[in-house]
Coordinates of C-alpha atoms and ligand atoms in Angstrom, one line a residue:
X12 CA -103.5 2.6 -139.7
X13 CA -101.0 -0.7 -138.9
X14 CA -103.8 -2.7 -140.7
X15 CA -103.0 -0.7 -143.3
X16 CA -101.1 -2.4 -145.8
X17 CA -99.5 -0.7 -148.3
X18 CA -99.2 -2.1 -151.8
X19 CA -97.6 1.4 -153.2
X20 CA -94.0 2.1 -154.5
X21 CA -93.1 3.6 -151.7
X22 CA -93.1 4.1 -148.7
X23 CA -93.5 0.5 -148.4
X24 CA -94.1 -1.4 -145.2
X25 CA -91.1 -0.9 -142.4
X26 CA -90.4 -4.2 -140.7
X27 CA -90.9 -3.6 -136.7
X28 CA -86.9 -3.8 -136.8
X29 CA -86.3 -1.2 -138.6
X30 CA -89.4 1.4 -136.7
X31 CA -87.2 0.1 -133.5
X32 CA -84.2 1.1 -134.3
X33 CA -85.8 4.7 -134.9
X34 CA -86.9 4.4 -131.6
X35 CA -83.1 4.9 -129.9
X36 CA -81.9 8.1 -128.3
X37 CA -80.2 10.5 -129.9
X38 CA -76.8 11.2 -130.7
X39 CA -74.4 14.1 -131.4
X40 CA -74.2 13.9 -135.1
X41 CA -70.7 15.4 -134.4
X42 CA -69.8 12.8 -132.2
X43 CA -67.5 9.8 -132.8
X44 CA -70.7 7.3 -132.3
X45 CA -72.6 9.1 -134.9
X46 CA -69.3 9.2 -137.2
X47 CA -69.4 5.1 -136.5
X48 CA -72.9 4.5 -137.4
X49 CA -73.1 6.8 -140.3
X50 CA -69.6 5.1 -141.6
X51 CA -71.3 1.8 -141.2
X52 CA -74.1 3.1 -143.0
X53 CA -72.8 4.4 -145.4
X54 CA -70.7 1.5 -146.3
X55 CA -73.4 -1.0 -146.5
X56 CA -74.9 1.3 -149.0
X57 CA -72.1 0.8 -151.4
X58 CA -72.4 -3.1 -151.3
X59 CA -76.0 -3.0 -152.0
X60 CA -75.2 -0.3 -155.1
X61 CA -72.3 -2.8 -155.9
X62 CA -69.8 -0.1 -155.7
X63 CA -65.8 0.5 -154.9
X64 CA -67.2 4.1 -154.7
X65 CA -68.2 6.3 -151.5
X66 CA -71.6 6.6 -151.0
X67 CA -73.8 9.4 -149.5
X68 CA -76.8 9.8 -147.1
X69 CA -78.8 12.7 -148.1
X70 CA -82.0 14.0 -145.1
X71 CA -84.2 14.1 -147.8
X72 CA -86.7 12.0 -150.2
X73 CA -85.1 10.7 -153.4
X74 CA -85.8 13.5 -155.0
X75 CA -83.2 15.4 -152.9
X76 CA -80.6 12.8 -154.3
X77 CA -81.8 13.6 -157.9
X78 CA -81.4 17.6 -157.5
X79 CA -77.9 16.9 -156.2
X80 CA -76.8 14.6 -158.9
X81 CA -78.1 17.1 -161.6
X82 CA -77.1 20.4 -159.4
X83 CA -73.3 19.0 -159.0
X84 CA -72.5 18.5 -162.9
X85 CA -74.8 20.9 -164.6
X86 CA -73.8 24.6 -165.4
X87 CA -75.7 26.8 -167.5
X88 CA -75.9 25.9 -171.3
X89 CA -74.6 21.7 -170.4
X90 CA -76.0 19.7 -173.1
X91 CA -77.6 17.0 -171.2
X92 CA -79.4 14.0 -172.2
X93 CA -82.5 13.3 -170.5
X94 CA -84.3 9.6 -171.5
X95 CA -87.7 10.6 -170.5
X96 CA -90.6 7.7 -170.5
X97 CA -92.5 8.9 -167.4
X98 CA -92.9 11.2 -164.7
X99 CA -89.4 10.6 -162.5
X100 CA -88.1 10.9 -166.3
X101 CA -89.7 14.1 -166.5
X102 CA -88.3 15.2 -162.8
X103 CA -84.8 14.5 -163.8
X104 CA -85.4 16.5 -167.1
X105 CA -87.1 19.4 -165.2
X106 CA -84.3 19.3 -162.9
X107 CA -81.5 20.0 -165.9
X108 CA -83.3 22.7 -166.8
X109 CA -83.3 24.4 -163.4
X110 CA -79.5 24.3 -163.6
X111 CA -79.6 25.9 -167.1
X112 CA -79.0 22.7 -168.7
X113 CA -80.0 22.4 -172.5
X114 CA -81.7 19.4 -172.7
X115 CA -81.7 17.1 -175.6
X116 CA -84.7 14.5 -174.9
X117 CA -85.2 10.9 -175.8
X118 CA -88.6 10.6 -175.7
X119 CA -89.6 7.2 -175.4
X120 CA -93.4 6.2 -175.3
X121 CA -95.1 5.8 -172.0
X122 CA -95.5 1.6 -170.7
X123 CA -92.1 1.3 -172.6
X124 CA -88.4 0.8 -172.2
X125 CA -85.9 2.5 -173.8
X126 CA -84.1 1.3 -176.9
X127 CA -80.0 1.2 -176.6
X128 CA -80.4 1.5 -180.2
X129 CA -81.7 4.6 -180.1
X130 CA -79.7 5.7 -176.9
X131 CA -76.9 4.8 -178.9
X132 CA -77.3 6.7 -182.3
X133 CA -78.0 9.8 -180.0
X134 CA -74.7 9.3 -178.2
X135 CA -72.9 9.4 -181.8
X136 CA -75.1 13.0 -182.3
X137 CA -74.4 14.4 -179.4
X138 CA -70.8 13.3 -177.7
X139 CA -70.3 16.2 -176.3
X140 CA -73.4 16.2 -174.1
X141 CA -72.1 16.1 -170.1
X142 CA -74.7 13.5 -169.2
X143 CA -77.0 11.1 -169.7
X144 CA -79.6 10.8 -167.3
X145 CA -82.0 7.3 -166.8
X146 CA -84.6 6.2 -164.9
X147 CA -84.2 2.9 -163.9
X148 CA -87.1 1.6 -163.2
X149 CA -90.1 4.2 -163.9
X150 CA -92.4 3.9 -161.4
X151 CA -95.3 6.1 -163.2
X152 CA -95.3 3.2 -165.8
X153 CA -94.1 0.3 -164.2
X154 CA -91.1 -0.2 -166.7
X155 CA -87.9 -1.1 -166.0
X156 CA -85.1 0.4 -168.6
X157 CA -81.8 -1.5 -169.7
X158 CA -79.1 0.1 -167.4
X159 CA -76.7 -2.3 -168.1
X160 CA -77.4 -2.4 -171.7
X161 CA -76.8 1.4 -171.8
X162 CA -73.9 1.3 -169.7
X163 CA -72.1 -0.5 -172.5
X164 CA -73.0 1.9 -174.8
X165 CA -72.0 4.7 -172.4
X166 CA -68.4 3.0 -171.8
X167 CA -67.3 4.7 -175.1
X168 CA -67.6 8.1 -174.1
X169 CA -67.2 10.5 -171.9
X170 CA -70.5 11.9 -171.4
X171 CA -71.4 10.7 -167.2
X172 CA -74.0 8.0 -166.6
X173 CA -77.0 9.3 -164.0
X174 CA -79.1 6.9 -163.0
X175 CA -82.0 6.9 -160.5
X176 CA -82.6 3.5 -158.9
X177 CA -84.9 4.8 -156.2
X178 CA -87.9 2.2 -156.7
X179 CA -85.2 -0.4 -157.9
X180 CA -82.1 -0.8 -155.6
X181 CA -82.3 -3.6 -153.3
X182 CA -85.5 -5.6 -155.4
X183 CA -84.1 -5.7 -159.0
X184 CA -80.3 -5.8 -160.1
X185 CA -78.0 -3.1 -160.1
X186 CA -74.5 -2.8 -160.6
X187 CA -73.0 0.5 -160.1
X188 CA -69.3 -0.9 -160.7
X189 CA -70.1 -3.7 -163.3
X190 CA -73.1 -1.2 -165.4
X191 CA -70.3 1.8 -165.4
X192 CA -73.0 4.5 -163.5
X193 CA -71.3 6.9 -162.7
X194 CA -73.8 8.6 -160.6
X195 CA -76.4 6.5 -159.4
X196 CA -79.0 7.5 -156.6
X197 CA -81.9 5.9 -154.7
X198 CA -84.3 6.2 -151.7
X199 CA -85.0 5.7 -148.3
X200 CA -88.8 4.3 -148.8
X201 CA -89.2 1.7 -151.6
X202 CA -87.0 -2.0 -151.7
X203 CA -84.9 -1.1 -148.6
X204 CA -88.2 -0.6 -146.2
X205 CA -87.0 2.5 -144.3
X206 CA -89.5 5.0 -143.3
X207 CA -89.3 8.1 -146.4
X208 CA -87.0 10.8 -145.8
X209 CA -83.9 9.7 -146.8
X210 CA -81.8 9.0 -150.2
X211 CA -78.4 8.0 -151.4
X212 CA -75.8 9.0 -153.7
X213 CA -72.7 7.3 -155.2
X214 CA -70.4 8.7 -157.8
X215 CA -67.6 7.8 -159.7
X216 CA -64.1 9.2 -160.0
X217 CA -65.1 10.3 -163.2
X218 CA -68.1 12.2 -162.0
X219 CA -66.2 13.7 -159.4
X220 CA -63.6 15.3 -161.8
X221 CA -66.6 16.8 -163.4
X222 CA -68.2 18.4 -160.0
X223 CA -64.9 19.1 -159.0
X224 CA -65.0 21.6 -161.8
X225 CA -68.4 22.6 -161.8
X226 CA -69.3 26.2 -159.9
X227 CA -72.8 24.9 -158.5
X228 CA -75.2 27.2 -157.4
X229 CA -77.0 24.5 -154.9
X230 CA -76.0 25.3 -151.3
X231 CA -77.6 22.5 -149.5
X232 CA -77.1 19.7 -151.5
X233 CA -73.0 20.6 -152.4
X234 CA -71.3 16.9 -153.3
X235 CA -67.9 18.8 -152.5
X236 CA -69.0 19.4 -149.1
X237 CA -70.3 15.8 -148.5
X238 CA -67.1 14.6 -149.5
X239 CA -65.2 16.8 -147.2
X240 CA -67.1 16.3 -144.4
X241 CA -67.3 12.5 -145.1
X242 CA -63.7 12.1 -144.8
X243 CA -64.7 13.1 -140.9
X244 CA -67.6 11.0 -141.2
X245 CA -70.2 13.6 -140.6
X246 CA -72.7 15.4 -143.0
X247 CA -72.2 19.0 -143.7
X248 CA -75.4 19.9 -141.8
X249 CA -77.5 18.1 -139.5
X250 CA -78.3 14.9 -140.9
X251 CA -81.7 12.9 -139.5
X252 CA -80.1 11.2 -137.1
X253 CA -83.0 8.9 -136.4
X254 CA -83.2 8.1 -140.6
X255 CA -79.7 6.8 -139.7
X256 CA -80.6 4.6 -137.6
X257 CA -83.2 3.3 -139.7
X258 CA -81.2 2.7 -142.6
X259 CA -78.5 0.9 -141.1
X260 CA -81.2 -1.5 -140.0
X261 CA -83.0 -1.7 -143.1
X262 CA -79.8 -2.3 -145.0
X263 CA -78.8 -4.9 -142.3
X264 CA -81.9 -6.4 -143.4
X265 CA -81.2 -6.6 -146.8
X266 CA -77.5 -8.0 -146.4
X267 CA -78.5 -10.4 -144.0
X268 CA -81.2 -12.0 -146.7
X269 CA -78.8 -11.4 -149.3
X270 CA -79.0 -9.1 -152.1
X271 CA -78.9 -11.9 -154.9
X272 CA -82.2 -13.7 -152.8
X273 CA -83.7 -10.6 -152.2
X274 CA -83.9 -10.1 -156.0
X275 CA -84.8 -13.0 -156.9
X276 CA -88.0 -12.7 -153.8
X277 CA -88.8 -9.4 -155.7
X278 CA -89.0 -11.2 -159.0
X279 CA -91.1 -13.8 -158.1
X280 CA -93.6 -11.3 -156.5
X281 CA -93.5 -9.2 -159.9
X282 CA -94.0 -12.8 -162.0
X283 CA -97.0 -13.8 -159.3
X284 CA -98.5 -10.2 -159.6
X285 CA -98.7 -10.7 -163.3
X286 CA -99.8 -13.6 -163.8
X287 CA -102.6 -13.6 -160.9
X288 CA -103.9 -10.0 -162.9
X289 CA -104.1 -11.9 -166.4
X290 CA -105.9 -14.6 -164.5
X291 CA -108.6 -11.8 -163.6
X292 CA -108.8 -11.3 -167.2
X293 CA -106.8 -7.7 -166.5
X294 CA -104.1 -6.0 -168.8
X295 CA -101.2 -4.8 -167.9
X296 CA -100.0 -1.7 -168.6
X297 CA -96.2 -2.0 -169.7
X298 CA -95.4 -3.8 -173.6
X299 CA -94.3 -6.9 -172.3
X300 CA -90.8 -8.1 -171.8
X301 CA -90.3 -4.6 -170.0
X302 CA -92.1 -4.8 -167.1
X303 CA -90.5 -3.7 -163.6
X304 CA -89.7 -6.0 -160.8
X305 CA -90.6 -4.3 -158.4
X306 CA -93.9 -2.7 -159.1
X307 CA -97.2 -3.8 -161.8
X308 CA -99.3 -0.9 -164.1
X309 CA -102.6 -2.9 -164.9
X310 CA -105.2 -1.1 -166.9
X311 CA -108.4 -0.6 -165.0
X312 CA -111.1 -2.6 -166.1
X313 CA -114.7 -2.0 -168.2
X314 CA -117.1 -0.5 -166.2
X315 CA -114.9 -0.2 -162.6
X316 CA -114.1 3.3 -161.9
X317 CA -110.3 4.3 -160.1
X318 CA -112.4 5.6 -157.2
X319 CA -114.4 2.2 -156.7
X320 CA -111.5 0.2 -157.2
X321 CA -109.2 1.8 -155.1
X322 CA -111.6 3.6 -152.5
X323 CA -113.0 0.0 -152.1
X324 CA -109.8 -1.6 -151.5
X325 CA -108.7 1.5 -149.5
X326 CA -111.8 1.6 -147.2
X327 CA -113.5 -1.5 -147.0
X328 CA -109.9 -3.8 -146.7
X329 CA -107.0 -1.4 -145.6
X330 CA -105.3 -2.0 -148.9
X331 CA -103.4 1.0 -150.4
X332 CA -102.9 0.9 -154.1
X333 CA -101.4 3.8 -156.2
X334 CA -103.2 5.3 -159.1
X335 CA -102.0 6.2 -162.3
X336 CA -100.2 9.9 -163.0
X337 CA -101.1 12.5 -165.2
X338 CA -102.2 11.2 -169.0
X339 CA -103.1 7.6 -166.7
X340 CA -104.9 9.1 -164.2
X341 CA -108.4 6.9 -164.1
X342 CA -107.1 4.5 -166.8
X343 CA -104.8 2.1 -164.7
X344 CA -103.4 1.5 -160.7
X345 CA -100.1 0.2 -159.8
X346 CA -99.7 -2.7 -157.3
X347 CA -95.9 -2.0 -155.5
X348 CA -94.2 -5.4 -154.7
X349 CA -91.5 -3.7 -153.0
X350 CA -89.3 -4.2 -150.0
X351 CA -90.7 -6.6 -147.5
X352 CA -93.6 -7.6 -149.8
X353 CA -94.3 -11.1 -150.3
X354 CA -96.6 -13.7 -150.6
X355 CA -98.8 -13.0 -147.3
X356 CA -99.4 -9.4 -148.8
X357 CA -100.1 -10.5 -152.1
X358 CA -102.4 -12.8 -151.2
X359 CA -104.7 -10.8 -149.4
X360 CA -104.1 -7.7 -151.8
X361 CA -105.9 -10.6 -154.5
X362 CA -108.4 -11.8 -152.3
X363 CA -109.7 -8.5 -151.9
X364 CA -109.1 -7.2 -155.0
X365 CA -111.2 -10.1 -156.4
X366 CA -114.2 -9.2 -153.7
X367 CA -113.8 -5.2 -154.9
X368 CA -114.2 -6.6 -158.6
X369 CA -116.9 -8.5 -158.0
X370 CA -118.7 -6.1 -156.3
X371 CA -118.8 -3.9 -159.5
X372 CA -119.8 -6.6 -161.5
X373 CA -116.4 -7.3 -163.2
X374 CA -116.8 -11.1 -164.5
X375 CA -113.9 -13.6 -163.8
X376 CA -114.0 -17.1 -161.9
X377 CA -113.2 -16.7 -157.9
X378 CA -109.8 -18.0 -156.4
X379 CA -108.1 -17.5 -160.2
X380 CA -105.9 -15.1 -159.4
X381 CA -104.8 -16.9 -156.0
X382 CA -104.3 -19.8 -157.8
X383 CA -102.1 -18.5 -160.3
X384 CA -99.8 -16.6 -157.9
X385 CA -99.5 -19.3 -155.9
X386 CA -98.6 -21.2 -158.6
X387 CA -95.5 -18.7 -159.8
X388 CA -94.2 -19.4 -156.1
X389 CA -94.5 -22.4 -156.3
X390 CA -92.6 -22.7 -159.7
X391 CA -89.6 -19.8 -158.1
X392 CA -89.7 -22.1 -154.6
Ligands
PLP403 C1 -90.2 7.4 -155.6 C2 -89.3 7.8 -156.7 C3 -88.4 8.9 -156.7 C4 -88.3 9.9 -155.5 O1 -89.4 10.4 -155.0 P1 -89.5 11.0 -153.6 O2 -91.0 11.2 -153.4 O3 -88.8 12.3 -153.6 O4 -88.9 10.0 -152.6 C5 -87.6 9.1 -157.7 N1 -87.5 8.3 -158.7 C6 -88.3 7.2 -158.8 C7 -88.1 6.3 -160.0 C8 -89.2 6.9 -157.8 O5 -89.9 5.8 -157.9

């Protein structure tokens, strides 16, 4: 299992830092060293979402911080709009529903971004609606959506901003303050390199007039309550006081390389996974210009089944690689570039993808992908 390496958005490798830091005793979450650590915590976690605003540590996988950003501003019959190009698209729309949300739905086309010219003549349609809700970077299609773009749009009314930047936050940009989100969220497991188990939230004064009137039926994830306690610097309830640990590391980590290289290390990776697949003679899944930074959807090829690809690559070199979901199950896999991910990993994750494809007769000249990714660090050195 620690030859395993894991090419997957998410969890993503955990540098030996990071597993250390786990490794520490024990603390009374009441107590004024936890109230230190999670304060510390908690305020690296704002600069890496680039935000004035308060952040939170949620015990629980992204998905946790997605209920509680839907479960804090939605009451029953909430127009909300949901941008929905994939499955975390689909969660966030599933979760306005469970809150008795009406959803209004941009549907935009799996593999693609979403338009702000659409976004925006549905704002004019529907100004009333209470949110928006995006995913930044869509990890079941390996698409990354204009945030920033749609921020601008969103500055003219009052309609909140939800974004989900779990697979993007800390490997492609994100300005909470600069984009106008006024809820964004993200996770534990994919460009910060924590263990899974823990999320984030960050919301705006703006959002917070909203929850401050909303009567939400959620118990566990209550935003009012994490703001209360906060102001103590504790957690409502038990936190994972070991996730802590791990996140202040992790987010250490990502400070001390610096959020602007760290962006830039994930770009290259993205730029040197593409081009080293195209030099297989592989296509990608996402409409070009909106691929993600972070992670690569490439079609599987003639005659090479999901199971022979990835069960080769899975048993034969310890190399994890994620699949497609639901309509893409069997037609492409997804290579994650995230967190600590760099050249070493690609490299191998290449090599041996080029020995898997030979050994199901798939037809390319050897070394051409490592020659090509090597080349796009080369050109990004
Ligand atoms: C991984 C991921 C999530 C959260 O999934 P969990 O399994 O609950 O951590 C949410 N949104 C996106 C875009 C993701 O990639």
């Amino acid at each position: 299992m620690e030859d395993t390496l894991l090419m997957i958005p998410g969890p993503t490798t955990v540098p030996k830092r990071v597993l250390d830091a786990m490794a520490q005793p024990i603390t009374n979450h009441r107590g004024a060293l936890y109230g230190e650590i999670l304060d510390e915590t908690t305020a690296m976690m704002s600069e890496v979402f680039q935000t004035d605003n308060k952040s939170y540590l949620l015990t629980g996988s992204g998905t946790s911080a997605m209920e509680a950003a839907i479960a804090n501003i939605v009451e029953k019959g909430d127009k909300v709009i949901n941008v929905v190009g994939g499955k975390f698209g689909e969660r966030l729309q599933q979760l306005t529903e469970v809150f008795g949300g009406e959803s209004i739905e941009v549907t935009v086309p799996w593999g693609q971004a979403a338009d702000p010219a659409e976004i925006k003549r549905v704002m004019e349609e529907n100004d009333d609606a209470k949110a928006l809700t995006m995913i930044h970077n869509e990890s079941s299609t390996a698409v990354v959506n204009p945030i920033k773009e749609v921020g601008e749009i969103m500055k003219d009314y009052d309609t909140l901003f939800v974004v989900d930047t779990v697979s993007s936050l800390a490997g492609d940009n994100v300005q909470v303050d600069g984009y106008g989100l006024d809820i964004c969220l993200s996770g534990s497991q994919k460009c910060i390199a924590a263990p899974p188990g823990m999320s984030a939230i960050t919301v705006s004064d703006d959002a917070w007039n909203v929850i401050d009137k909303v009567n939400s039926p959620t118990y566990y994830l209550d935003m009012k309550k994490m703001r209360k306690s906060g102001e103590k610097s504790q957690t409502p309830y038990t936190p994972s006081v070991s996730m802590t640990y791990a996140m202040r590391e992790a987010l250490s980590m990502v400070l001390e390389e610096g959020l602007d290289n760290r962006i830039k290390r994930h770009h290259t990776g993205a730029e040197a996974t593409r081009t080293a697949a195209k030099a297989l003679g592989l296509e990608l899944f996402a409409r070009e210009g909106d691929y993600s930074n972070t992670l690569t959807g490439i079609y599987l090829p003639e005659g090479v089944s999901d199971s022979q690809l990835r069960g080769t690559m899975r048993d034969k070199y310890q190399i994890e690689l994620a699949g497609g979901q639901d309509d893409l199950k069997g037609k492409i896999f997804r290579i994650g570039h995230m967190g600590i991910t760099g050249l070493h990993e690609l490299s191998m994750t290449f090599t041996c993808l080029e020995m898997t494809l030979k050994e199901f007769g798939f037809e390319f000249e050897a070394g051409s992908s490592i020659a090509n990714l090597q080349e796009a660090y080369l050109k990004n050195m």
